[in-house]
Amino acid sequence: MTFSDLWRELEPIGRDPRTGGYRRYSWTPADAACRAWFTRQAQQRGLRVEPDNNGNLWAWWGERRPGAVVTGSHLDSVPDGGGFDGALGVVTALAAVDLLQAKTFYPERPVVLAVFTEEEGARFGVSCLGSRLLTGVFGPDAARGLTDEGGITLAEAMASAGHDPGRIGPRDDLVGGIAAIVELHVEQGRALAPMGAAIGLAEGIWPHGRWRFDFTGRADHAGTTRLADRQDPMLGYARTVLAAREAAAEEGSLATFGRVIAEPNGTNGIASAVHAWLDARAADEDTLTRTVTTIRSSAERSCPQDGVTISVRQESYTPAVRFDPVLRDRLAEVLAATGVNAPVLPTGAGHDAAVLAARVPAAMLFVRNPTGISHSPAEHADLADCEAGVRALAAVLEHLAGPK
Ligand code: GLV
Ligand code: MN
Ligand code: MN
């Protein structure tokens, strides 16, 4: 099948007709439809699909044995996400298998197409949850207890999708059998376009994390409560948003409050509580720590003046990642031999390949994003660049899994 045929099939699944954005949250019907689609496609290519105990899908081309070359990405999305983030890596992996099978290539080392679960952390709050559970950097008990906005636990969500949450946990047998992982991803940011390059290689990922801020005040009447008598948590929240912007500008880092829940969320009432999530990223860990400490101290200093209490909890943290330079140089040579000059780029976005990079040689290919926009329905990559991504990935897999 061509890339376009595959893309057209996946495209409608989980797309909101009103916004045009994707809502492919893990363990929902949209997620199940994506999994079923991938399973069917992999099986049609003669791959054996084996879901693991953490909800990740593994499609094996060749016997299951050590030395596997893994590619793939994720099919879940952020709220109203773009169509390319994650999906591009999965669709190009299937299309690359087609290219290789068309030239009767058969891998000497198994090629595995992986679909990682809950990469965005959009439903249960922890990004790259599937790969963190696989590698053991996030514990099974903590994972089972994670809740979504409706109070449903991950354990309940998995069980209702027919998966046993009692089996969640690290899989050293799987991780230990991986010789290399190469994740292809849409570029998030706009570095390739000005360089005139369709394909890039990842250098590293900024350290990043998520912190939950709970501002607690007192619910009261918006029309009768004197300003002096209010304990309005919205004020502390608003000041903290501004403090985050200032701290990030000062430090040269990034700090974003993109998710907020006001309780009880009534127009004519003062909120009783505001829950807000800070996403912070920086080029190095000291800068990230300073940024978050400044924002947190500012909230702790300003809230008492409004009679509001504040508590802050880190929900996830990913240290700085440097992708394997030896593997990257090898891939650069493979691409150069096909006439592709791939610039090496740093990024602030997290990926499952980066979680696995702590344990196995890992690399990433980026496909040019002409506007740089991502985590938005406006995210885009041109068809010709996606097809270049398929050819690049096929060349890389052929090199890594072919005869030595
Ligand atoms: C993943 O998309 C991230 O938030 O970095
Ligand atoms: Mn993403
Ligand atoms: Mn992604």
mmCIF file of C-alpha atoms in Angstrom, residues 36-346:
data_model
loop_
_atom_site.group_PDB
_atom_site.id
_atom_site.type_symbol
_atom_site.label_atom_id
_atom_site.label_comp_id
_atom_site.label_asym_id
_atom_site.label_seq_id
_atom_site.Cartn_x
_atom_site.Cartn_y
_atom_site.Cartn_z
ATOM 1 C CA ALA A 36 -7.368 -2.614 15.638
ATOM 2 C CA TRP A 37 -6.342 -0.749 12.493
ATOM 3 C CA PHE A 38 -2.622 -1.161 13.247
ATOM 4 C CA THR A 39 -3.040 -4.845 14.158
ATOM 5 C CA ARG A 40 -4.868 -5.541 10.907
ATOM 6 C CA GLN A 41 -2.264 -3.694 8.831
ATOM 7 C CA ALA A 42 0.656 -5.455 10.508
ATOM 8 C CA GLN A 43 -0.973 -8.865 10.113
ATOM 9 C CA GLN A 44 -1.654 -8.192 6.428
ATOM 10 C CA ARG A 45 2.128 -7.794 6.042
ATOM 11 C CA GLY A 46 2.785 -11.111 7.742
ATOM 12 C CA LEU A 47 3.879 -9.521 11.036
ATOM 13 C CA ARG A 48 2.932 -11.174 14.345
ATOM 14 C CA VAL A 49 1.281 -8.700 16.714
ATOM 15 C CA GLU A 50 1.911 -9.260 20.416
ATOM 16 C CA PRO A 51 0.465 -6.742 22.877
ATOM 17 C CA ASP A 52 2.640 -6.521 25.989
ATOM 18 C CA ASN A 53 1.427 -6.348 29.592
ATOM 19 C CA ASN A 54 1.574 -2.521 29.596
ATOM 20 C CA GLY A 55 -0.646 -1.928 26.590
ATOM 21 C CA ASN A 56 2.136 -1.420 24.029
ATOM 22 C CA LEU A 57 1.778 -3.251 20.713
ATOM 23 C CA TRP A 58 4.740 -5.110 19.155
ATOM 24 C CA ALA A 59 4.489 -6.358 15.574
ATOM 25 C CA TRP A 60 7.299 -8.783 14.793
ATOM 26 C CA TRP A 61 8.729 -9.194 11.305
ATOM 27 C CA GLY A 62 10.885 -12.257 11.769
ATOM 28 C CA GLU A 63 11.233 -14.665 14.686
ATOM 29 C CA ARG A 64 11.171 -13.196 18.147
ATOM 30 C CA ARG A 65 14.788 -13.246 19.303
ATOM 31 C CA PRO A 66 17.441 -10.856 20.638
ATOM 32 C CA GLY A 67 18.978 -8.248 18.359
ATOM 33 C CA ALA A 68 15.644 -6.700 17.326
ATOM 34 C CA VAL A 69 15.522 -3.421 15.436
ATOM 35 C CA VAL A 70 12.520 -1.485 16.738
ATOM 36 C CA THR A 71 10.709 1.341 15.007
ATOM 37 C CA GLY A 72 7.269 2.920 15.451
ATOM 38 C CA SER A 73 5.818 5.604 17.688
ATOM 39 C CA HIS A 74 2.396 6.212 19.276
ATOM 40 C CA LEU A 75 -1.224 6.611 18.172
ATOM 41 C CA ASP A 76 -2.638 8.534 21.149
ATOM 42 C CA SER A 77 -2.988 12.310 20.955
ATOM 43 C CA VAL A 78 -3.139 15.437 23.057
ATOM 44 C CA PRO A 79 -6.575 17.098 23.249
ATOM 45 C CA ASP A 80 -7.270 18.344 19.714
ATOM 46 C CA GLY A 81 -3.865 17.173 18.575
ATOM 47 C CA GLY A 82 -2.577 17.128 15.031
ATOM 48 C CA GLY A 83 -2.744 14.075 12.828
ATOM 49 C CA PHE A 84 1.025 13.589 12.477
ATOM 50 C CA ASP A 85 2.388 13.513 16.032
ATOM 51 C CA GLY A 86 2.968 9.786 16.645
ATOM 52 C CA ALA A 87 0.802 8.555 13.769
ATOM 53 C CA LEU A 88 3.440 9.553 11.212
ATOM 54 C CA GLY A 89 5.981 7.232 12.832
ATOM 55 C CA VAL A 90 3.533 4.326 12.818
ATOM 56 C CA VAL A 91 2.306 4.828 9.254
ATOM 57 C CA THR A 92 5.828 5.328 7.854
ATOM 58 C CA ALA A 93 6.916 2.136 9.638
ATOM 59 C CA LEU A 94 4.178 0.146 7.856
ATOM 60 C CA ALA A 95 4.946 1.825 4.530
ATOM 61 C CA ALA A 96 8.686 1.165 4.993
ATOM 62 C CA VAL A 97 7.911 -2.540 5.492
ATOM 63 C CA ASP A 98 5.977 -2.404 2.207
ATOM 64 C CA LEU A 99 8.967 -0.862 0.407
ATOM 65 C CA LEU A 100 11.314 -3.499 1.802
ATOM 66 C CA GLN A 101 8.951 -6.375 1.093
ATOM 67 C CA ALA A 102 8.482 -5.105 -2.477
ATOM 68 C CA LYS A 103 12.217 -5.541 -3.021
ATOM 69 C CA THR A 104 12.050 -9.003 -1.369
ATOM 70 C CA PHE A 105 14.189 -7.927 1.574
ATOM 71 C CA TYR A 106 13.886 -10.245 4.562
ATOM 72 C CA PRO A 107 15.428 -9.080 7.865
ATOM 73 C CA GLU A 108 18.300 -11.087 9.354
ATOM 74 C CA ARG A 109 17.542 -9.483 12.687
ATOM 75 C CA PRO A 110 13.859 -9.113 13.584
ATOM 76 C CA VAL A 111 12.264 -5.771 12.766
ATOM 77 C CA VAL A 112 9.610 -4.805 15.288
ATOM 78 C CA LEU A 113 6.958 -2.144 14.762
ATOM 79 C CA ALA A 114 6.021 -0.763 18.166
ATOM 80 C CA VAL A 115 3.019 1.342 19.144
ATOM 81 C CA PHE A 116 3.532 2.790 22.616
ATOM 82 C CA THR A 117 0.542 3.569 24.801
ATOM 83 C CA GLU A 118 -0.320 6.908 26.499
ATOM 84 C CA GLU A 119 2.722 8.698 25.059
ATOM 85 C CA GLU A 120 1.094 12.087 25.519
ATOM 86 C CA GLY A 121 -0.117 11.488 29.045
ATOM 87 C CA ALA A 122 -3.292 13.232 27.902
ATOM 88 C CA ARG A 123 -5.611 10.945 29.841
ATOM 89 C CA PHE A 124 -3.594 9.819 32.882
ATOM 90 C CA GLY A 125 -1.104 12.682 33.241
ATOM 91 C CA VAL A 126 2.202 10.846 32.821
ATOM 92 C CA SER A 127 3.815 11.199 29.405
ATOM 93 C CA CYS A 128 5.460 8.170 27.734
ATOM 94 C CA LEU A 129 3.669 5.955 30.244
ATOM 95 C CA GLY A 130 3.908 2.813 28.072
ATOM 96 C CA SER A 131 7.670 3.074 27.623
ATOM 97 C CA ARG A 132 8.220 4.144 31.240
ATOM 98 C CA LEU A 133 6.367 1.037 32.463
ATOM 99 C CA LEU A 134 8.213 -1.155 29.974
ATOM 100 C CA THR A 135 11.604 0.073 31.215
ATOM 101 C CA GLY A 136 10.560 0.165 34.880
ATOM 102 C CA VAL A 137 11.126 3.884 35.442
ATOM 103 C CA PHE A 138 7.470 4.224 36.494
ATOM 104 C CA GLY A 139 6.130 1.722 39.011
ATOM 105 C CA PRO A 140 3.109 -0.552 38.404
ATOM 106 C CA ASP A 141 1.296 0.364 41.639
ATOM 107 C CA ALA A 142 1.577 4.088 40.996
ATOM 108 C CA ALA A 143 0.436 3.510 37.406
ATOM 109 C CA ARG A 144 -2.639 1.496 38.359
ATOM 110 C CA GLY A 145 -3.733 4.323 40.667
ATOM 111 C CA LEU A 146 -3.409 7.140 38.099
ATOM 112 C CA THR A 147 -6.792 8.746 37.428
ATOM 113 C CA ASP A 148 -8.286 10.612 34.510
ATOM 114 C CA GLU A 149 -10.395 13.753 34.809
ATOM 115 C CA GLY A 150 -13.497 11.669 35.476
ATOM 116 C CA GLY A 151 -11.825 9.795 38.348
ATOM 117 C CA ILE A 152 -11.424 6.546 36.375
ATOM 118 C CA THR A 153 -8.194 4.773 37.282
ATOM 119 C CA LEU A 154 -5.780 3.405 34.710
ATOM 120 C CA ALA A 155 -6.482 -0.052 36.146
ATOM 121 C CA GLU A 156 -10.222 0.390 35.514
ATOM 122 C CA ALA A 157 -9.663 1.796 32.012
ATOM 123 C CA MET A 158 -7.361 -1.060 31.030
ATOM 124 C CA ALA A 159 -9.712 -3.665 32.478
ATOM 125 C CA SER A 160 -12.694 -2.238 30.637
ATOM 126 C CA ALA A 161 -10.662 -2.441 27.393
ATOM 127 C CA GLY A 162 -10.009 -6.131 28.130
ATOM 128 C CA HIS A 163 -6.427 -5.858 29.484
ATOM 129 C CA ASP A 164 -5.355 -7.202 32.870
ATOM 130 C CA PRO A 165 -3.873 -4.287 34.872
ATOM 131 C CA GLY A 166 -2.479 -6.779 37.377
ATOM 132 C CA ARG A 167 0.217 -7.654 34.846
ATOM 133 C CA ILE A 168 1.554 -4.087 34.417
ATOM 134 C CA GLY A 169 5.309 -3.944 34.981
ATOM 135 C CA PRO A 170 8.818 -3.834 33.505
ATOM 136 C CA ARG A 171 9.818 -6.200 30.713
ATOM 137 C CA ASP A 172 13.557 -6.697 30.809
ATOM 138 C CA ASP A 173 13.175 -9.605 28.390
ATOM 139 C CA LEU A 174 11.746 -7.277 25.730
ATOM 140 C CA VAL A 175 14.048 -4.327 26.411
ATOM 141 C CA GLY A 176 17.124 -6.574 26.672
ATOM 142 C CA GLY A 177 16.377 -7.988 23.216
ATOM 143 C CA ILE A 178 16.430 -4.596 21.473
ATOM 144 C CA ALA A 179 19.588 -3.852 19.468
ATOM 145 C CA ALA A 180 18.398 -0.388 18.423
ATOM 146 C CA ILE A 181 15.272 1.772 18.301
ATOM 147 C CA VAL A 182 14.689 4.352 15.594
ATOM 148 C CA GLU A 183 11.547 6.481 15.985
ATOM 149 C CA LEU A 184 10.441 8.660 13.091
ATOM 150 C CA HIS A 185 8.426 11.723 14.121
ATOM 151 C CA VAL A 186 7.006 14.859 12.613
ATOM 152 C CA GLU A 187 9.283 17.793 13.403
ATOM 153 C CA GLN A 188 7.886 19.913 16.252
ATOM 154 C CA GLY A 189 9.312 23.340 15.666
ATOM 155 C CA ARG A 190 10.614 24.809 12.452
ATOM 156 C CA ALA A 191 14.299 24.160 11.957
ATOM 157 C CA LEU A 192 14.337 22.004 8.809
ATOM 158 C CA ALA A 193 12.333 24.306 6.508
ATOM 159 C CA PRO A 194 14.834 27.199 6.507
ATOM 160 C CA MET A 195 17.635 24.675 5.889
ATOM 161 C CA GLY A 196 15.817 23.232 2.882
ATOM 162 C CA ALA A 197 15.992 19.741 4.428
ATOM 163 C CA ALA A 198 13.113 17.231 4.421
ATOM 164 C CA ILE A 199 14.648 14.894 7.012
ATOM 165 C CA GLY A 200 16.524 15.557 10.248
ATOM 166 C CA LEU A 201 18.222 13.471 12.920
ATOM 167 C CA ALA A 202 17.743 14.033 16.661
ATOM 168 C CA GLU A 203 20.653 15.175 18.757
ATOM 169 C CA GLY A 204 18.977 15.195 22.161
ATOM 170 C CA ILE A 205 15.911 16.174 24.154
ATOM 171 C CA TRP A 206 15.688 18.913 26.737
ATOM 172 C CA PRO A 207 14.909 17.802 30.281
ATOM 173 C CA HIS A 208 11.232 18.395 31.024
ATOM 174 C CA GLY A 209 8.488 17.666 33.490
ATOM 175 C CA ARG A 210 4.973 18.319 34.708
ATOM 176 C CA TRP A 211 3.925 19.837 38.021
ATOM 177 C CA ARG A 212 0.406 20.013 39.425
ATOM 178 C CA PHE A 213 -0.492 23.226 41.277
ATOM 179 C CA ASP A 214 -3.558 23.109 43.579
ATOM 180 C CA PHE A 215 -4.825 26.527 44.669
ATOM 181 C CA THR A 216 -7.475 26.215 47.386
ATOM 182 C CA GLY A 217 -9.732 29.123 48.348
ATOM 183 C CA ARG A 218 -13.357 29.471 49.431
ATOM 184 C CA ALA A 219 -16.457 29.360 47.250
ATOM 185 C CA ASP A 220 -18.698 32.378 47.628
ATOM 186 C CA HIS A 221 -21.185 34.627 45.836
ATOM 187 C CA ALA A 222 -19.752 36.734 42.964
ATOM 188 C CA GLY A 223 -22.408 39.414 43.441
ATOM 189 C CA THR A 224 -22.334 39.912 47.192
ATOM 190 C CA THR A 225 -18.885 39.074 48.556
ATOM 191 C CA ARG A 226 -16.797 42.206 49.177
ATOM 192 C CA LEU A 227 -13.388 42.097 47.488
ATOM 193 C CA ALA A 228 -11.688 42.315 50.865
ATOM 194 C CA ASP A 229 -13.568 39.246 52.121
ATOM 195 C CA ARG A 230 -12.726 36.936 49.242
ATOM 196 C CA GLN A 231 -10.418 33.937 49.208
ATOM 197 C CA ASP A 232 -10.227 33.638 45.446
ATOM 198 C CA PRO A 233 -7.852 30.916 44.159
ATOM 199 C CA MET A 234 -8.120 32.317 40.644
ATOM 200 C CA LEU A 235 -5.915 35.240 41.724
ATOM 201 C CA GLY A 236 -3.064 33.026 42.872
ATOM 202 C CA TYR A 237 -3.383 31.024 39.691
ATOM 203 C CA ALA A 238 -3.320 34.149 37.504
ATOM 204 C CA ARG A 239 -0.246 35.532 39.289
ATOM 205 C CA THR A 240 1.484 32.184 38.920
ATOM 206 C CA VAL A 241 0.836 32.080 35.161
ATOM 207 C CA LEU A 242 2.500 35.476 34.847
ATOM 208 C CA ALA A 243 5.355 34.392 37.117
ATOM 209 C CA ALA A 244 5.898 31.337 34.890
ATOM 210 C CA ARG A 245 6.159 33.483 31.814
ATOM 211 C CA GLU A 246 8.617 35.846 33.538
ATOM 212 C CA ALA A 247 10.756 33.012 34.931
ATOM 213 C CA ALA A 248 10.944 31.331 31.532
ATOM 214 C CA ALA A 249 11.899 34.585 29.813
ATOM 215 C CA GLU A 250 14.542 35.239 32.458
ATOM 216 C CA GLU A 251 16.052 31.741 32.252
ATOM 217 C CA GLY A 252 15.706 31.128 28.509
ATOM 218 C CA SER A 253 13.513 28.108 29.327
ATOM 219 C CA LEU A 254 9.890 27.222 28.540
ATOM 220 C CA ALA A 255 7.060 27.206 31.086
ATOM 221 C CA THR A 256 3.435 26.650 30.129
ATOM 222 C CA PHE A 257 0.128 26.391 31.942
ATOM 223 C CA GLY A 258 -1.999 24.764 29.227
ATOM 224 C CA ARG A 259 -4.462 22.900 31.410
ATOM 225 C CA VAL A 260 -6.585 24.317 34.210
ATOM 226 C CA ILE A 261 -9.661 23.171 36.079
ATOM 227 C CA ALA A 262 -11.666 25.622 38.164
ATOM 228 C CA GLU A 263 -14.073 24.242 40.742
ATOM 229 C CA PRO A 264 -17.033 24.363 40.685
ATOM 230 C CA ASN A 265 -16.591 26.394 37.459
ATOM 231 C CA GLY A 266 -19.613 28.668 37.806
ATOM 232 C CA THR A 267 -19.830 32.128 36.248
ATOM 233 C CA ASN A 268 -21.469 33.815 39.214
ATOM 234 C CA GLY A 269 -19.406 32.191 41.936
ATOM 235 C CA ILE A 270 -15.900 32.596 43.316
ATOM 236 C CA ALA A 271 -14.034 29.353 42.664
ATOM 237 C CA SER A 272 -13.375 27.054 45.601
ATOM 238 C CA ALA A 273 -10.248 25.643 43.995
ATOM 239 C CA VAL A 274 -8.132 25.886 40.870
ATOM 240 C CA HIS A 275 -6.021 22.977 39.681
ATOM 241 C CA ALA A 276 -3.429 23.813 37.050
ATOM 242 C CA TRP A 277 -0.609 21.907 35.386
ATOM 243 C CA LEU A 278 2.791 23.432 34.639
ATOM 244 C CA ASP A 279 4.796 21.964 31.773
ATOM 245 C CA ALA A 280 8.388 23.189 32.034
ATOM 246 C CA ARG A 281 11.410 22.467 29.831
ATOM 247 C CA ALA A 282 14.941 23.805 29.544
ATOM 248 C CA ALA A 283 18.222 23.131 27.793
ATOM 249 C CA ASP A 284 19.768 21.758 31.000
ATOM 250 C CA GLU A 285 18.556 20.405 34.312
ATOM 251 C CA ASP A 286 19.893 23.242 36.507
ATOM 252 C CA THR A 287 18.019 25.796 34.419
ATOM 253 C CA LEU A 288 14.863 23.691 34.579
ATOM 254 C CA THR A 289 15.136 23.353 38.363
ATOM 255 C CA ARG A 290 15.698 27.092 38.774
ATOM 256 C CA THR A 291 12.711 27.890 36.538
ATOM 257 C CA VAL A 292 10.337 25.629 38.463
ATOM 258 C CA THR A 293 11.663 26.732 41.861
ATOM 259 C CA THR A 294 11.123 30.389 40.936
ATOM 260 C CA ILE A 295 7.533 29.731 39.803
ATOM 261 C CA ARG A 296 6.753 27.653 42.854
ATOM 262 C CA SER A 297 8.246 30.203 45.290
ATOM 263 C CA SER A 298 6.301 32.959 43.618
ATOM 264 C CA ALA A 299 3.047 31.013 44.096
ATOM 265 C CA GLU A 300 3.908 30.257 47.731
ATOM 266 C CA ARG A 301 4.703 33.921 48.367
ATOM 267 C CA SER A 302 1.667 35.416 46.652
ATOM 268 C CA CYS A 303 -1.138 33.044 47.653
ATOM 269 C CA PRO A 304 -1.344 33.928 51.378
ATOM 270 C CA GLN A 305 -2.198 37.547 50.501
ATOM 271 C CA ASP A 306 -5.456 36.227 48.964
ATOM 272 C CA GLY A 307 -6.178 33.773 51.794
ATOM 273 C CA VAL A 308 -5.442 30.951 49.369
ATOM 274 C CA THR A 309 -3.366 27.847 50.069
ATOM 275 C CA ILE A 310 -1.127 26.266 47.482
ATOM 276 C CA SER A 311 0.338 22.818 47.092
ATOM 277 C CA VAL A 312 2.640 21.692 44.288
ATOM 278 C CA ARG A 313 3.388 18.113 43.236
ATOM 279 C CA GLN A 314 5.720 16.846 40.506
ATOM 280 C CA GLU A 315 3.795 14.422 38.295
ATOM 281 C CA SER A 316 6.537 13.402 35.881
ATOM 282 C CA TYR A 317 10.145 14.225 35.105
ATOM 283 C CA THR A 318 12.392 13.287 32.204
ATOM 284 C CA PRO A 319 16.094 14.090 32.489
ATOM 285 C CA ALA A 320 18.123 15.375 29.546
ATOM 286 C CA VAL A 321 18.566 12.779 26.808
ATOM 287 C CA ARG A 322 21.480 12.536 24.380
ATOM 288 C CA PHE A 323 20.788 10.094 21.574
ATOM 289 C CA ASP A 324 23.534 7.558 20.808
ATOM 290 C CA PRO A 325 26.082 9.466 18.661
ATOM 291 C CA VAL A 326 27.483 6.262 17.115
ATOM 292 C CA LEU A 327 24.049 5.146 15.921
ATOM 293 C CA ARG A 328 23.245 8.672 14.714
ATOM 294 C CA ASP A 329 26.466 8.853 12.679
ATOM 295 C CA ARG A 330 25.673 5.458 11.159
ATOM 296 C CA LEU A 331 22.200 6.622 10.170
ATOM 297 C CA ALA A 332 23.607 9.865 8.759
ATOM 298 C CA GLU A 333 25.915 7.797 6.539
ATOM 299 C CA VAL A 334 23.073 5.512 5.428
ATOM 300 C CA LEU A 335 20.955 8.545 4.552
ATOM 301 C CA ALA A 336 23.846 10.306 2.819
ATOM 302 C CA ALA A 337 24.306 7.224 0.642
ATOM 303 C CA THR A 338 20.710 7.723 -0.540
ATOM 304 C CA GLY A 339 21.372 11.401 -1.241
ATOM 305 C CA VAL A 340 19.735 12.689 1.969
ATOM 306 C CA ASN A 341 21.658 15.206 4.013
ATOM 307 C CA ALA A 342 19.946 15.149 7.436
ATOM 308 C CA PRO A 343 20.764 18.027 9.819
ATOM 309 C CA VAL A 344 21.104 17.121 13.512
ATOM 310 C CA LEU A 345 18.588 18.923 15.729
ATOM 311 C CA PRO A 346 17.896 19.270 19.456
#
